[in-house]
Amino acid sequence: QFNNLYFADQNSGWMTSSGRIYHSTNGGINWNVQGGINSSDLNALFFINNLTGWAGGYNGAILKTTNGGILVGLSNISTSIPKSYSLHQNYPNPFNPVTKIRFEIPSLNHHLQAGDREVVLLKIYDLLGREITTLVNEQLIPGIYEVDWDGSGFASGVYFYSLITENFVETKRMVLLK
């Protein structure tokens, strides 16, 4: 099923179909599937130029690219409901320039109810503790999530990432090597 089509210029275009995002660099003659994305909920695309764009979905997911193809976004990677909060070590670590961060959000009050959502923040800090970006600032249903962080615009060094909810805070260390 074809959901959405968007061309930033006469050659570069993107479309959603069958739960995937496709990209064309030759005016739609050929289409290549974008790696790592498979969500039947994707239904909207918008690009401001050949490099920067967003894809959105019914489930509240928003995916972003700043290089015209590698999408950075939040994915719910499992249908199982975790019993407790967890922030996993990023991988790879050290990394250059993209790393994955996985975290788990349990059901509120340990009673899963339809529509239960919790405000979840995932923030990145530099070695001095200054917040440099927020990867997640959303109301999420219980689940296991994964998000990519592209550190290509940042210097090599030690960074920290924190998962913050009303009932849980955890911080871990990661290393960007260029």
Coordinates of N, CA and C in Angstrom, one line a residue:
Q1 N 0.8 -1.2 0.0 CA 0.0 0.0 0.0 C 0.9 1.2 0.0
F2 N 0.6 2.1 -0.9 CA 1.4 3.4 -1.0 C 0.7 4.4 -0.1
N3 N 1.5 5.0 0.8 CA 1.0 6.0 1.8 C 1.3 7.4 1.5
N4 N 2.5 7.7 1.1 CA 2.9 9.1 0.9 C 4.1 9.2 0.0
L5 N 4.2 10.3 -0.7 CA 5.3 10.5 -1.7 C 5.7 12.0 -1.5
Y6 N 7.0 12.2 -1.5 CA 7.5 13.6 -1.4 C 8.8 13.7 -2.1
F7 N 8.9 14.7 -3.0 CA 10.1 15.1 -3.7 C 10.7 16.4 -3.2
A8 N 11.9 16.4 -2.9 CA 12.6 17.7 -2.4 C 13.0 18.5 -3.7
D9 N 13.3 17.8 -4.8 CA 13.6 18.5 -6.0 C 13.2 17.5 -7.1
Q10 N 13.7 17.8 -8.4 CA 13.2 16.9 -9.5 C 13.8 15.5 -9.4
N11 N 14.9 15.3 -8.6 CA 15.5 14.0 -8.6 C 15.3 13.2 -7.2
S12 N 15.5 13.9 -6.1 CA 15.4 13.3 -4.8 C 14.0 13.2 -4.3
G13 N 13.5 12.0 -4.1 CA 12.2 11.7 -3.6 C 12.2 10.6 -2.6
W14 N 11.2 10.6 -1.8 CA 10.9 9.5 -0.8 C 9.5 9.1 -0.8
M15 N 9.2 7.9 -0.5 CA 7.8 7.4 -0.4 C 7.7 6.3 0.7
T16 N 6.5 6.2 1.3 CA 6.3 5.1 2.2 C 5.3 4.2 1.5
S17 N 5.6 2.9 1.7 CA 4.8 1.8 1.1 C 5.1 0.5 1.8
S18 N 4.1 -0.2 2.1 CA 4.2 -1.5 2.7 C 5.1 -1.5 4.0
G19 N 5.0 -0.4 4.8 CA 5.7 -0.3 6.0 C 7.1 0.1 5.9
R20 N 7.6 0.5 4.7 CA 9.0 0.8 4.5 C 9.1 2.2 3.9
I21 N 10.3 2.8 4.0 CA 10.6 4.1 3.3 C 11.5 3.8 2.2
Y22 N 11.2 4.3 1.0 CA 12.0 4.2 -0.2 C 12.5 5.5 -0.6
H23 N 13.7 5.5 -1.3 CA 14.3 6.8 -1.7 C 14.7 6.6 -3.2
S24 N 14.5 7.7 -3.9 CA 14.9 7.7 -5.3 C 15.9 8.9 -5.5
T25 N 16.9 8.7 -6.3 CA 17.8 9.8 -6.6 C 17.8 10.2 -8.1
N26 N 16.8 9.5 -8.8 CA 16.8 9.8 -10.3 C 15.3 10.0 -10.7
G27 N 14.6 10.8 -9.9 CA 13.3 11.3 -10.3 C 12.2 10.2 -10.3
G28 N 12.4 9.1 -9.5 CA 11.4 8.1 -9.3 C 11.6 6.9 -10.3
I29 N 12.6 6.9 -11.1 CA 12.8 5.8 -12.0 C 13.2 4.5 -11.3
N30 N 14.1 4.7 -10.3 CA 14.5 3.6 -9.4 C 14.2 4.0 -8.0
W31 N 13.9 3.0 -7.1 CA 13.6 3.2 -5.7 C 14.4 2.2 -4.9
N32 N 15.1 2.7 -3.8 CA 15.8 1.8 -2.9 C 15.2 1.9 -1.5
V33 N 15.1 0.8 -0.9 CA 14.5 0.7 0.5 C 15.5 1.3 1.5
Q34 N 15.1 2.1 2.4 CA 16.0 2.7 3.4 C 16.1 1.6 4.5
G35 N 17.3 1.4 4.9 CA 17.6 0.3 5.9 C 17.1 0.5 7.3
G36 N 16.8 -0.6 8.0 CA 16.4 -0.5 9.4 C 15.0 0.0 9.7
I37 N 14.3 0.3 8.7 CA 12.9 0.8 9.0 C 11.9 -0.1 8.5
N38 N 11.0 -0.6 9.3 CA 9.9 -1.4 8.9 C 8.7 -1.2 9.8
S39 N 7.8 -0.3 9.5 CA 6.7 0.0 10.4 C 5.5 0.3 9.5
S40 N 4.5 -0.5 9.7 CA 3.2 -0.4 8.9 C 2.5 0.9 9.3
D41 N 3.0 1.6 10.3 CA 2.3 2.8 10.8 C 2.8 4.1 10.1
L42 N 3.8 4.0 9.3 CA 4.4 5.2 8.7 C 3.3 5.7 7.6
N43 N 3.0 7.0 7.8 CA 2.0 7.6 6.8 C 2.3 9.0 6.4
A44 N 3.4 9.6 6.8 CA 3.6 11.0 6.3 C 5.1 11.2 6.2
L45 N 5.5 12.0 5.2 CA 6.9 12.4 4.9 C 7.0 13.9 4.6
F46 N 8.1 14.5 5.0 CA 8.3 15.9 4.6 C 9.8 16.1 4.7
F47 N 10.3 16.7 3.6 CA 11.8 17.1 3.5 C 11.9 18.6 3.2
I48 N 12.8 19.2 3.9 CA 13.0 20.7 3.6 C 14.1 20.9 2.6
N49 N 14.9 19.8 2.3 CA 15.9 19.8 1.3 C 16.4 18.4 1.0
N50 N 17.4 18.2 0.3 CA 17.9 16.8 0.0 C 18.4 16.1 1.2
L51 N 18.7 16.8 2.3 CA 19.3 16.1 3.4 C 18.4 16.0 4.6
T52 N 17.6 17.0 4.9 CA 16.8 17.0 6.1 C 15.3 16.7 5.9
G53 N 14.9 15.7 6.6 CA 13.4 15.3 6.5 C 12.9 14.5 7.6
W54 N 11.6 14.3 7.7 CA 11.0 13.6 8.7 C 10.0 12.6 8.1
A55 N 9.7 11.5 8.9 CA 8.7 10.5 8.6 C 7.9 10.4 9.9
G56 N 6.6 10.3 9.8 CA 5.7 10.2 10.9 C 4.8 9.0 10.8
G57 N 4.2 8.6 11.9 CA 3.3 7.4 11.9 C 2.2 7.6 12.9
Y58 N 1.2 6.7 12.7 CA 0.0 6.6 13.5 C 0.4 6.4 15.0
N59 N 1.4 5.6 15.2 CA 1.8 5.2 16.6 C 2.6 6.3 17.3
G60 N 2.7 7.5 16.7 CA 3.4 8.6 17.4 C 4.9 8.6 17.1
A61 N 5.4 7.7 16.3 CA 6.9 7.6 16.0 C 7.2 8.8 15.0
I62 N 8.3 9.4 15.3 CA 8.8 10.4 14.4 C 10.3 10.1 14.1
L63 N 10.6 9.9 12.8 CA 11.9 9.5 12.4 C 12.5 10.7 11.6
K64 N 13.8 11.0 11.8 CA 14.4 12.1 11.2 C 15.7 11.7 10.5
T65 N 16.0 12.3 9.4 CA 17.3 12.2 8.7 C 17.9 13.6 8.5
T66 N 19.2 13.7 8.7 CA 19.9 14.9 8.4 C 20.9 14.7 7.3
N67 N 20.9 13.5 6.7 CA 21.9 13.2 5.7 C 21.2 12.6 4.4
G68 N 19.9 12.7 4.4 CA 19.1 12.3 3.2 C 18.8 10.8 3.1
G69 N 19.2 10.0 4.1 CA 18.9 8.6 4.0 C 19.0 7.8 5.3
I70 N 20.0 8.1 6.1 CA 20.1 7.3 7.4 C 19.1 8.0 8.3
L71 N 18.0 7.2 8.6 CA 17.0 7.8 9.5 C 17.3 7.6 11.0
V72 N 17.1 8.6 11.8 CA 17.4 8.5 13.2 C 16.0 8.7 13.9
G73 N 15.6 7.7 14.7 CA 14.3 7.8 15.3 C 14.1 6.8 16.4
L74 N 13.0 6.8 17.0 CA 12.7 6.0 18.1 C 11.8 4.8 17.5
S75 N 12.2 3.6 17.9 CA 11.5 2.4 17.5 C 11.1 1.6 18.7
N76 N 9.9 1.1 18.7 CA 9.4 0.2 19.7 C 9.8 -1.2 19.1
I77 N 10.8 -1.9 19.7 CA 11.3 -3.1 19.0 C 10.8 -4.4 19.6
S78 N 9.9 -4.3 20.5 CA 9.3 -5.6 21.1 C 7.9 -5.4 21.6
T79 N 7.1 -6.4 21.5 CA 5.7 -6.3 22.0 C 5.6 -6.8 23.4
S80 N 6.7 -7.3 24.0 CA 6.7 -7.8 25.4 C 6.7 -6.5 26.3
I81 N 6.1 -6.7 27.5 CA 6.0 -5.6 28.4 C 7.1 -5.9 29.5
P82 N 8.1 -5.0 29.7 CA 9.1 -5.2 30.7 C 8.5 -5.1 32.1
K83 N 9.2 -5.8 33.0 CA 8.8 -5.7 34.4 C 9.4 -4.6 35.2
S84 N 10.5 -4.0 34.6 CA 11.1 -2.9 35.3 C 11.8 -2.0 34.3
Y85 N 12.1 -0.8 34.8 CA 12.9 0.2 33.9 C 14.3 -0.4 33.7
S86 N 14.8 -0.1 32.5 CA 16.2 -0.5 32.2 C 16.7 0.5 31.1
L87 N 18.0 0.9 31.3 CA 18.7 1.6 30.3 C 19.9 0.8 30.0
H88 N 20.0 0.3 28.7 CA 21.1 -0.6 28.3 C 22.3 0.2 27.9
Q89 N 23.5 -0.4 27.9 CA 24.7 0.2 27.4 C 24.5 0.4 25.9
N90 N 24.9 1.6 25.4 CA 24.9 1.8 23.9 C 25.8 0.8 23.2
Y91 N 25.4 0.6 21.9 CA 26.3 -0.2 21.1 C 26.3 0.3 19.6
P92 N 27.4 0.3 19.0 CA 28.7 0.0 19.5 C 29.2 1.1 20.5
N93 N 30.2 0.7 21.3 CA 30.8 1.7 22.2 C 32.2 1.2 22.4
P94 N 33.2 2.0 22.0 CA 33.1 3.3 21.3 C 32.4 3.2 19.9
F95 N 32.0 4.4 19.4 CA 31.3 4.5 18.2 C 31.8 5.6 17.3
N96 N 31.5 5.5 16.0 CA 31.8 6.6 15.0 C 30.9 6.4 13.8
P97 N 30.0 7.2 13.5 CA 29.5 8.3 14.3 C 28.1 8.0 14.9
V98 N 27.5 6.8 14.5 CA 26.2 6.4 15.0 C 26.2 5.3 16.0
T99 N 25.4 5.4 17.1 CA 25.3 4.4 18.1 C 23.8 4.2 18.4
K100 N 23.5 3.0 18.9 CA 22.1 2.7 19.3 C 22.0 2.7 20.8
I101 N 20.9 3.2 21.3 CA 20.6 3.2 22.8 C 19.2 2.5 23.0
R102 N 19.2 1.5 23.8 CA 18.0 0.7 24.0 C 17.6 1.0 25.5
F103 N 16.2 1.1 25.7 CA 15.7 1.2 27.0 C 14.4 0.6 27.1
E104 N 14.0 0.3 28.4 CA 12.7 -0.5 28.6 C 11.8 0.4 29.6
I105 N 10.6 0.4 29.2 CA 9.6 1.1 30.1 C 8.5 0.1 30.5
P106 N 8.3 -0.1 31.8 CA 7.3 -1.1 32.3 C 5.9 -0.4 32.3
S107 N 4.9 -1.3 32.5 CA 3.6 -0.8 32.6 C 3.5 0.1 33.9
L108 N 2.7 1.1 33.9 CA 2.5 2.0 35.0 C 1.8 1.3 36.1
N109 N 2.3 1.4 37.3 CA 1.7 0.8 38.5 C 1.6 -0.7 38.3
H110 N 2.3 -1.3 37.4 CA 2.4 -2.7 37.1 C 1.0 -3.3 36.7
H111 N 0.1 -2.4 36.2 CA -1.2 -2.8 35.7 C -1.3 -2.2 34.3
L112 N -1.1 -3.1 33.3 CA -1.2 -2.6 31.9 C -2.6 -2.3 31.6
Q113 N -2.8 -1.1 31.1 CA -4.1 -0.7 30.6 C -4.0 0.0 29.3
A114 N -5.0 -0.2 28.5 CA -4.9 0.4 27.1 C -4.7 1.9 27.2
G115 N -3.7 2.4 26.5 CA -3.5 3.8 26.4 C -2.6 4.3 27.5
D116 N -2.1 3.4 28.5 CA -1.2 3.9 29.5 C 0.0 4.5 28.8
R117 N 0.4 5.7 29.2 CA 1.6 6.4 28.6 C 2.3 7.1 29.7
E118 N 3.6 7.1 29.6 CA 4.5 7.8 30.5 C 5.4 8.7 29.8
V119 N 5.6 9.9 30.3 CA 6.5 10.9 29.7 C 8.0 10.3 29.9
V120 N 8.7 10.2 28.8 CA 10.0 9.6 28.8 C 11.0 10.6 28.2
L121 N 12.1 10.9 28.8 CA 13.1 11.7 28.3 C 14.4 10.9 28.1
L122 N 15.1 11.1 27.0 CA 16.4 10.5 26.8 C 17.3 11.6 26.3
K123 N 18.3 12.0 27.2 CA 19.1 13.2 26.9 C 20.6 12.8 26.8
I124 N 21.3 13.6 26.0 CA 22.7 13.4 25.9 C 23.4 14.6 26.5
Y125 N 24.5 14.3 27.2 CA 25.3 15.4 27.9 C 26.7 15.2 27.5
D126 N 27.5 16.4 27.6 CA 28.9 16.3 27.3 C 29.6 16.0 28.7
L127 N 30.9 16.0 28.6 CA 31.7 15.6 29.8 C 31.6 16.6 30.9
L128 N 31.2 17.8 30.6 CA 31.0 18.8 31.7 C 29.6 18.8 32.2
G129 N 28.7 17.9 31.7 CA 27.4 17.9 32.2 C 26.4 18.8 31.5
R130 N 26.8 19.4 30.4 CA 25.9 20.3 29.7 C 25.1 19.4 28.7
E131 N 23.8 19.7 28.7 CA 22.9 19.0 27.8 C 23.1 19.4 26.4
I132 N 23.4 18.4 25.5 CA 23.7 18.8 24.1 C 22.5 18.4 23.2
T133 N 21.7 17.5 23.6 CA 20.6 17.2 22.7 C 19.6 16.3 23.5
T134 N 18.3 16.3 23.1 CA 17.3 15.5 23.6 C 16.9 14.5 22.5
L135 N 17.1 13.2 22.7 CA 16.7 12.2 21.7 C 15.2 11.8 21.8
V136 N 14.7 11.8 23.0 CA 13.3 11.4 23.2 C 12.7 12.3 24.2
N137 N 11.5 12.8 23.9 CA 10.7 13.6 24.8 C 9.3 13.3 24.4
E138 N 8.8 12.2 24.8 CA 7.5 11.7 24.4 C 6.7 10.9 25.5
Q139 N 5.4 10.8 25.3 CA 4.6 9.9 26.1 C 4.7 8.6 25.4
L140 N 5.2 7.6 26.1 CA 5.4 6.3 25.5 C 4.6 5.2 26.3
I141 N 4.1 4.2 25.5 CA 3.4 3.1 26.1 C 4.5 2.1 26.6
P142 N 4.2 1.2 27.5 CA 5.2 0.2 28.0 C 5.8 -0.5 26.8
G143 N 7.1 -0.8 26.8 CA 7.7 -1.5 25.8 C 9.2 -1.4 25.8
I144 N 9.9 -2.0 24.8 CA 11.3 -1.9 24.7 C 11.6 -1.1 23.5
Y145 N 12.4 -0.1 23.6 CA 12.6 0.9 22.6 C 14.1 1.0 22.3
E146 N 14.4 1.5 21.0 CA 15.7 1.7 20.6 C 15.8 3.0 19.8
V147 N 16.8 3.8 20.0 CA 17.0 5.0 19.3 C 18.4 5.1 18.9
D148 N 18.6 5.7 17.7 CA 20.0 6.0 17.2 C 20.4 7.4 17.5
W149 N 21.7 7.5 17.9 CA 22.2 8.9 18.0 C 23.4 9.0 17.0
D150 N 23.3 10.1 16.2 CA 24.3 10.4 15.2 C 25.2 11.5 15.8
G151 N 26.4 11.1 16.2 CA 27.3 12.1 16.8 C 28.2 12.8 15.8
S152 N 27.9 12.7 14.5 CA 28.8 13.3 13.5 C 29.0 14.8 13.7
G153 N 28.1 15.5 14.3 CA 28.3 16.9 14.5 C 29.0 17.3 15.8
F154 N 29.5 16.3 16.5 CA 30.1 16.5 17.8 C 31.6 16.0 17.8
A155 N 32.4 16.6 18.7 CA 33.8 16.3 18.8 C 34.0 14.9 19.5
S156 N 35.1 14.2 19.2 CA 35.4 13.0 19.9 C 35.5 13.2 21.3
G157 N 35.1 12.2 22.1 CA 35.2 12.4 23.6 C 34.1 11.5 24.3
V158 N 34.1 11.8 25.6 CA 33.1 11.0 26.5 C 31.8 11.8 26.6
Y159 N 30.7 11.1 26.4 CA 29.4 11.7 26.5 C 28.6 10.8 27.5
F160 N 27.5 11.3 28.1 CA 26.7 10.6 28.9 C 25.2 10.7 28.4
Y161 N 24.5 9.6 28.6 CA 23.1 9.6 28.2 C 22.2 9.2 29.4
S162 N 21.1 9.9 29.6 CA 20.2 9.7 30.7 C 18.8 9.4 30.3
L163 N 18.3 8.3 30.9 CA 16.8 8.0 30.7 C 16.1 8.6 32.0
I164 N 15.1 9.4 31.7 CA 14.5 10.2 32.8 C 13.0 10.0 32.7
T165 N 12.3 9.4 33.7 CA 10.9 9.4 33.8 C 10.5 9.9 35.2
E166 N 9.2 9.9 35.5 CA 8.7 10.3 36.8 C 9.3 9.4 37.9
N167 N 9.5 8.1 37.6 CA 9.8 7.2 38.6 C 11.2 6.6 38.5
F168 N 12.0 7.1 37.5 CA 13.3 6.4 37.2 C 14.2 7.4 36.6
V169 N 15.5 7.3 37.0 CA 16.6 8.1 36.3 C 17.8 7.2 36.3
E170 N 18.4 7.0 35.1 CA 19.7 6.3 35.0 C 20.5 6.9 34.0
T171 N 21.8 7.0 34.2 CA 22.8 7.6 33.3 C 23.9 6.6 33.0
K172 N 24.3 6.6 31.7 CA 25.4 5.7 31.3 C 26.4 6.5 30.5
R173 N 27.6 6.0 30.3 CA 28.7 6.7 29.6 C 28.9 6.0 28.3
M174 N 29.3 6.9 27.3 CA 29.7 6.4 26.0 C 30.8 7.2 25.4
V175 N 31.5 6.6 24.4 CA 32.7 7.3 23.9 C 32.5 7.4 22.3
L176 N 32.7 8.6 21.9 CA 32.7 8.9 20.4 C 34.1 9.1 20.0
L177 N 34.6 8.2 19.1 CA 35.9 8.2 18.5 C 35.8 8.5 17.0
K178 N 36.5 9.6 16.6 CA 36.5 9.9 15.2 C 37.9 9.6 14.6

